[in-house]
Amino acid sequence: MDAVSNLIAGQNEDFKGVQFEKGLRDEVEQLEGTQREVLVRKLTRFVGFDLRLDVLGEDERLVGVLTRIMGEPPKLFANQAMLKPPGIGREKPWHQDHAYFNLPMDTCIVSAWVALDNATPENGCMHVIPASQQDGPVVHFNRRDWQICDTDIARDRIVAVPLEPGGVLLWHGRLHHGSPANRSDKRRLALQLHYVPGSVETIDP
């Protein structure tokens, strides 16, 4: 959490991956410290900018589980810190992570979502549709975000996944998942690490 705060505060001048909640950029420029931090939506590609975050992505226990799932050692493909500011944190509509990645369609992508705050249904914990990755790739549309069409969601199968700090959720890159808006007075901070088999190469967009 300290590493995330330091990157948001600009303590590493080389890091340019801070994104704020939509429509708040002008307001943010006038703020400092914790006032500025609570309006952050996302950090992108933080690996390589703080050793504490680098070490987490290489954790032996996590890499061991991923190796068993993939059948070979994994490599880190993408990484973000995902924040939902209290009261204003937007939803993340239903989607498949694979839709955002230039990777072969049969790639075993595994995402690890690490809760740093308590993630609850009230502040926007992850929601999933179990086994939906078995349905294959789904067309995404640019509406509120790049998302699965709202009418294509199996709403009777949705499961909320609350986590305590330090809890980890793993899912397949084609699993249907999303998170609701944060209407509570508590922030929701998590790290998201996306892994692929070490032998996989990217493809043309």
Short mmCIF file of C-alpha atoms in Angstrom, two decimals:
data_model
loop_
_atom_site.label_atom_id
_atom_site.label_comp_id
_atom_site.label_asym_id
_atom_site.label_seq_id
_atom_site.Cartn_x
_atom_site.Cartn_y
_atom_site.Cartn_z
CA MET A 1 0.00 0.00 0.00
CA ASP A 2 2.90 2.33 0.73
CA ALA A 3 4.36 1.57 -2.70
CA VAL A 4 1.08 2.47 -4.42
CA SER A 5 0.84 5.69 -2.40
CA ASN A 6 4.42 6.63 -3.31
CA LEU A 7 3.77 6.15 -7.03
CA ILE A 8 0.59 8.23 -6.85
CA ALA A 9 2.48 10.97 -5.01
CA GLY A 10 5.06 11.12 -7.80
CA GLN A 11 8.01 9.91 -5.74
CA ASN A 12 9.27 8.04 -8.80
CA GLU A 13 9.33 10.69 -11.52
CA ASP A 14 9.70 8.05 -14.24
CA PHE A 15 6.31 6.51 -13.47
CA LYS A 16 3.56 7.95 -15.70
CA GLY A 17 0.82 5.39 -15.15
CA VAL A 18 -1.56 7.23 -12.79
CA GLN A 19 -5.15 7.49 -14.06
CA PHE A 20 -7.87 9.44 -12.25
CA GLU A 21 -11.62 8.97 -12.11
CA LYS A 22 -13.29 10.16 -15.28
CA GLY A 23 -13.91 13.90 -15.44
CA LEU A 24 -11.76 14.79 -12.43
CA ARG A 25 -8.38 15.56 -14.01
CA ASP A 26 -8.67 19.36 -13.72
CA GLU A 27 -9.76 19.09 -10.10
CA VAL A 28 -6.92 16.70 -9.27
CA GLU A 29 -4.24 19.10 -10.47
CA GLN A 30 -5.08 21.39 -7.54
CA LEU A 31 -4.79 18.66 -4.89
CA GLU A 32 -1.94 17.03 -3.00
CA GLY A 33 -1.35 14.04 -0.75
CA THR A 34 -4.30 11.99 0.46
CA GLN A 35 -6.84 14.33 -1.18
CA ARG A 36 -5.27 13.53 -4.54
CA GLU A 37 -4.93 9.82 -3.80
CA VAL A 38 -8.61 9.20 -3.14
CA LEU A 39 -9.48 10.31 -6.69
CA VAL A 40 -7.13 7.83 -8.39
CA ARG A 41 -8.81 5.12 -10.45
CA LYS A 42 -5.89 3.07 -11.70
CA LEU A 43 -2.13 2.62 -11.91
CA THR A 44 -0.93 0.92 -15.09
CA ARG A 45 2.32 -1.01 -15.55
CA PHE A 46 3.70 -0.41 -12.07
CA VAL A 47 6.20 -3.28 -12.23
CA GLY A 48 9.71 -1.93 -12.53
CA PHE A 49 9.01 1.24 -10.57
CA ASP A 50 8.98 -0.04 -6.98
CA LEU A 51 10.80 -3.11 -5.71
CA ARG A 52 8.03 -3.98 -3.26
CA LEU A 53 5.56 -4.39 -6.11
CA ASP A 54 8.10 -6.25 -8.25
CA VAL A 55 8.65 -8.80 -5.49
CA LEU A 56 4.93 -9.44 -5.13
CA GLY A 57 4.63 -10.29 -8.82
CA GLU A 58 7.42 -12.86 -8.45
CA ASP A 59 6.14 -14.48 -5.24
CA GLU A 60 7.21 -18.14 -5.24
CA ARG A 61 3.89 -19.41 -3.89
CA LEU A 62 1.93 -17.60 -6.57
CA VAL A 63 4.30 -18.63 -9.35
CA GLY A 64 4.10 -22.25 -8.12
CA VAL A 65 0.29 -22.29 -8.35
CA LEU A 66 0.37 -20.67 -11.79
CA THR A 67 2.93 -23.20 -13.04
CA ARG A 68 0.67 -26.07 -11.99
CA ILE A 69 -2.32 -24.44 -13.71
CA MET A 70 -0.46 -23.64 -16.95
CA GLY A 71 1.81 -26.66 -17.14
CA GLU A 72 4.88 -24.45 -17.54
CA PRO A 73 6.45 -21.43 -15.79
CA PRO A 74 4.41 -18.25 -16.25
CA LYS A 75 5.46 -14.78 -17.27
CA LEU A 76 3.85 -11.54 -16.16
CA PHE A 77 2.00 -10.03 -19.12
CA ALA A 78 0.24 -6.99 -17.62
CA ASN A 79 -0.23 -5.35 -14.24
CA GLN A 80 -2.42 -2.65 -12.70
CA ALA A 81 -3.45 -1.28 -9.34
CA MET A 82 -7.22 -0.92 -9.35
CA LEU A 83 -8.83 1.65 -7.04
CA LYS A 84 -12.45 2.56 -6.43
CA PRO A 85 -12.62 5.91 -4.63
CA PRO A 86 -15.32 6.11 -1.93
CA GLY A 87 -18.65 7.32 -3.21
CA ILE A 88 -17.51 8.02 -6.79
CA GLY A 89 -15.70 4.87 -7.91
CA ARG A 90 -17.27 3.78 -11.20
CA GLU A 91 -18.38 0.29 -12.09
CA LYS A 92 -16.21 -1.93 -14.26
CA PRO A 93 -18.73 -3.49 -16.67
CA TRP A 94 -18.75 -7.19 -17.44
CA HIS A 95 -15.85 -8.27 -19.63
CA GLN A 96 -13.24 -10.92 -20.40
CA ASP A 97 -9.60 -9.93 -19.81
CA HIS A 98 -8.54 -11.78 -22.97
CA ALA A 99 -10.53 -9.27 -25.04
CA TYR A 100 -7.96 -6.59 -24.16
CA PHE A 101 -4.83 -8.64 -24.94
CA ASN A 102 -3.17 -9.42 -28.27
CA LEU A 103 -2.67 -13.10 -27.48
CA PRO A 104 -3.61 -16.32 -29.31
CA MET A 105 -7.18 -17.38 -28.60
CA ASP A 106 -6.16 -20.63 -26.89
CA THR A 107 -3.81 -18.91 -24.42
CA CYS A 108 -4.25 -19.86 -20.76
CA ILE A 109 -4.33 -16.38 -19.22
CA VAL A 110 -4.62 -16.34 -15.43
CA SER A 111 -5.33 -13.11 -13.56
CA ALA A 112 -4.42 -12.72 -9.89
CA TRP A 113 -6.43 -10.07 -8.03
CA VAL A 114 -4.85 -9.19 -4.67
CA ALA A 115 -7.00 -7.21 -2.22
CA LEU A 116 -5.13 -4.52 -0.25
CA ASP A 117 -8.28 -3.05 1.32
CA ASN A 118 -11.34 -4.96 2.45
CA ALA A 119 -13.26 -5.67 -0.76
CA THR A 120 -16.99 -5.89 -0.04
CA PRO A 121 -20.20 -5.87 -2.08
CA GLU A 122 -20.76 -2.30 -0.84
CA ASN A 123 -17.42 -0.88 -2.07
CA GLY A 124 -17.23 -2.80 -5.34
CA CYS A 125 -15.71 -6.23 -4.80
CA MET A 126 -15.24 -8.51 -7.79
CA HIS A 127 -18.29 -10.29 -9.20
CA VAL A 128 -17.89 -13.37 -11.40
CA ILE A 129 -19.96 -15.86 -13.37
CA PRO A 130 -18.42 -19.25 -12.51
CA ALA A 131 -17.44 -21.47 -15.46
CA SER A 132 -18.32 -18.75 -18.00
CA GLN A 133 -14.83 -19.08 -19.51
CA GLN A 134 -16.06 -22.35 -21.02
CA ASP A 135 -18.39 -20.37 -23.31
CA GLY A 136 -15.41 -19.08 -25.32
CA PRO A 137 -14.69 -15.55 -26.54
CA VAL A 138 -17.53 -13.03 -26.51
CA VAL A 139 -17.80 -9.88 -28.65
CA HIS A 140 -17.14 -6.68 -26.66
CA PHE A 141 -18.68 -3.28 -27.40
CA ASN A 142 -17.46 0.22 -26.54
CA ARG A 143 -20.29 1.52 -24.37
CA ARG A 144 -19.60 2.52 -20.75
CA ASP A 145 -16.27 0.73 -21.30
CA TRP A 146 -15.12 -2.06 -23.58
CA GLN A 147 -17.61 -4.59 -22.30
CA ILE A 148 -19.84 -7.56 -22.91
CA CYS A 149 -23.35 -6.49 -23.91
CA ASP A 150 -25.47 -6.14 -20.77
CA THR A 151 -28.16 -8.43 -22.23
CA ASP A 152 -25.60 -11.24 -22.69
CA ILE A 153 -24.84 -11.58 -18.96
CA ALA A 154 -26.15 -14.67 -17.14
CA ARG A 155 -27.37 -12.67 -14.16
CA ASP A 156 -28.83 -15.67 -12.38
CA ARG A 157 -25.30 -17.11 -12.04
CA ILE A 158 -23.49 -14.02 -10.67
CA VAL A 159 -21.40 -14.56 -7.53
CA ALA A 160 -19.87 -11.75 -5.44
CA VAL A 161 -16.34 -12.45 -4.14
CA PRO A 162 -15.59 -10.35 -1.03
CA LEU A 163 -11.97 -10.53 0.14
CA GLU A 164 -10.05 -9.41 3.21
CA PRO A 165 -6.70 -7.61 2.76
CA GLY A 166 -4.17 -10.11 1.44
CA GLY A 167 -6.85 -12.30 -0.10
CA VAL A 168 -6.20 -13.46 -3.68
CA LEU A 169 -8.67 -14.37 -6.41
CA LEU A 170 -7.45 -16.24 -9.52
CA TRP A 171 -9.49 -16.46 -12.72
CA HIS A 172 -9.18 -17.51 -16.35
CA GLY A 173 -8.77 -14.80 -19.00
CA ARG A 174 -12.14 -15.59 -20.55
CA LEU A 175 -14.13 -15.63 -17.29
CA HIS A 176 -17.00 -13.11 -17.32
CA HIS A 177 -16.35 -10.69 -14.45
CA GLY A 178 -16.87 -7.11 -13.38
CA SER A 179 -17.36 -4.93 -10.33
CA PRO A 180 -20.13 -2.51 -9.33
CA ALA A 181 -19.71 1.14 -8.42
CA ASN A 182 -18.47 2.07 -4.96
CA ARG A 183 -21.32 3.83 -3.15
CA SER A 184 -19.77 3.37 0.30
CA ASP A 185 -17.45 5.63 2.28
CA LYS A 186 -14.59 3.09 2.04
CA ARG A 187 -11.96 2.95 -0.71
CA ARG A 188 -11.30 -0.35 -2.50
CA LEU A 189 -7.69 -0.95 -3.55
CA ALA A 190 -6.40 -4.10 -5.24
CA LEU A 191 -3.47 -5.17 -7.39
CA GLN A 192 -4.15 -7.07 -10.59
CA LEU A 193 -1.48 -9.24 -12.20
CA HIS A 194 -2.06 -11.03 -15.50
CA TYR A 195 0.08 -14.06 -16.34
CA VAL A 196 0.53 -16.18 -19.46
CA PRO A 197 2.62 -19.32 -20.14
CA GLY A 198 6.26 -18.41 -20.65
CA SER A 199 6.27 -19.83 -24.18
CA VAL A 200 3.39 -17.67 -25.46
CA GLU A 201 4.12 -14.76 -27.80
CA THR A 202 1.87 -11.83 -28.67
CA ILE A 203 0.02 -11.64 -31.98
CA ASP A 204 -0.81 -8.75 -34.31
CA PRO A 205 -3.84 -6.68 -33.21
#
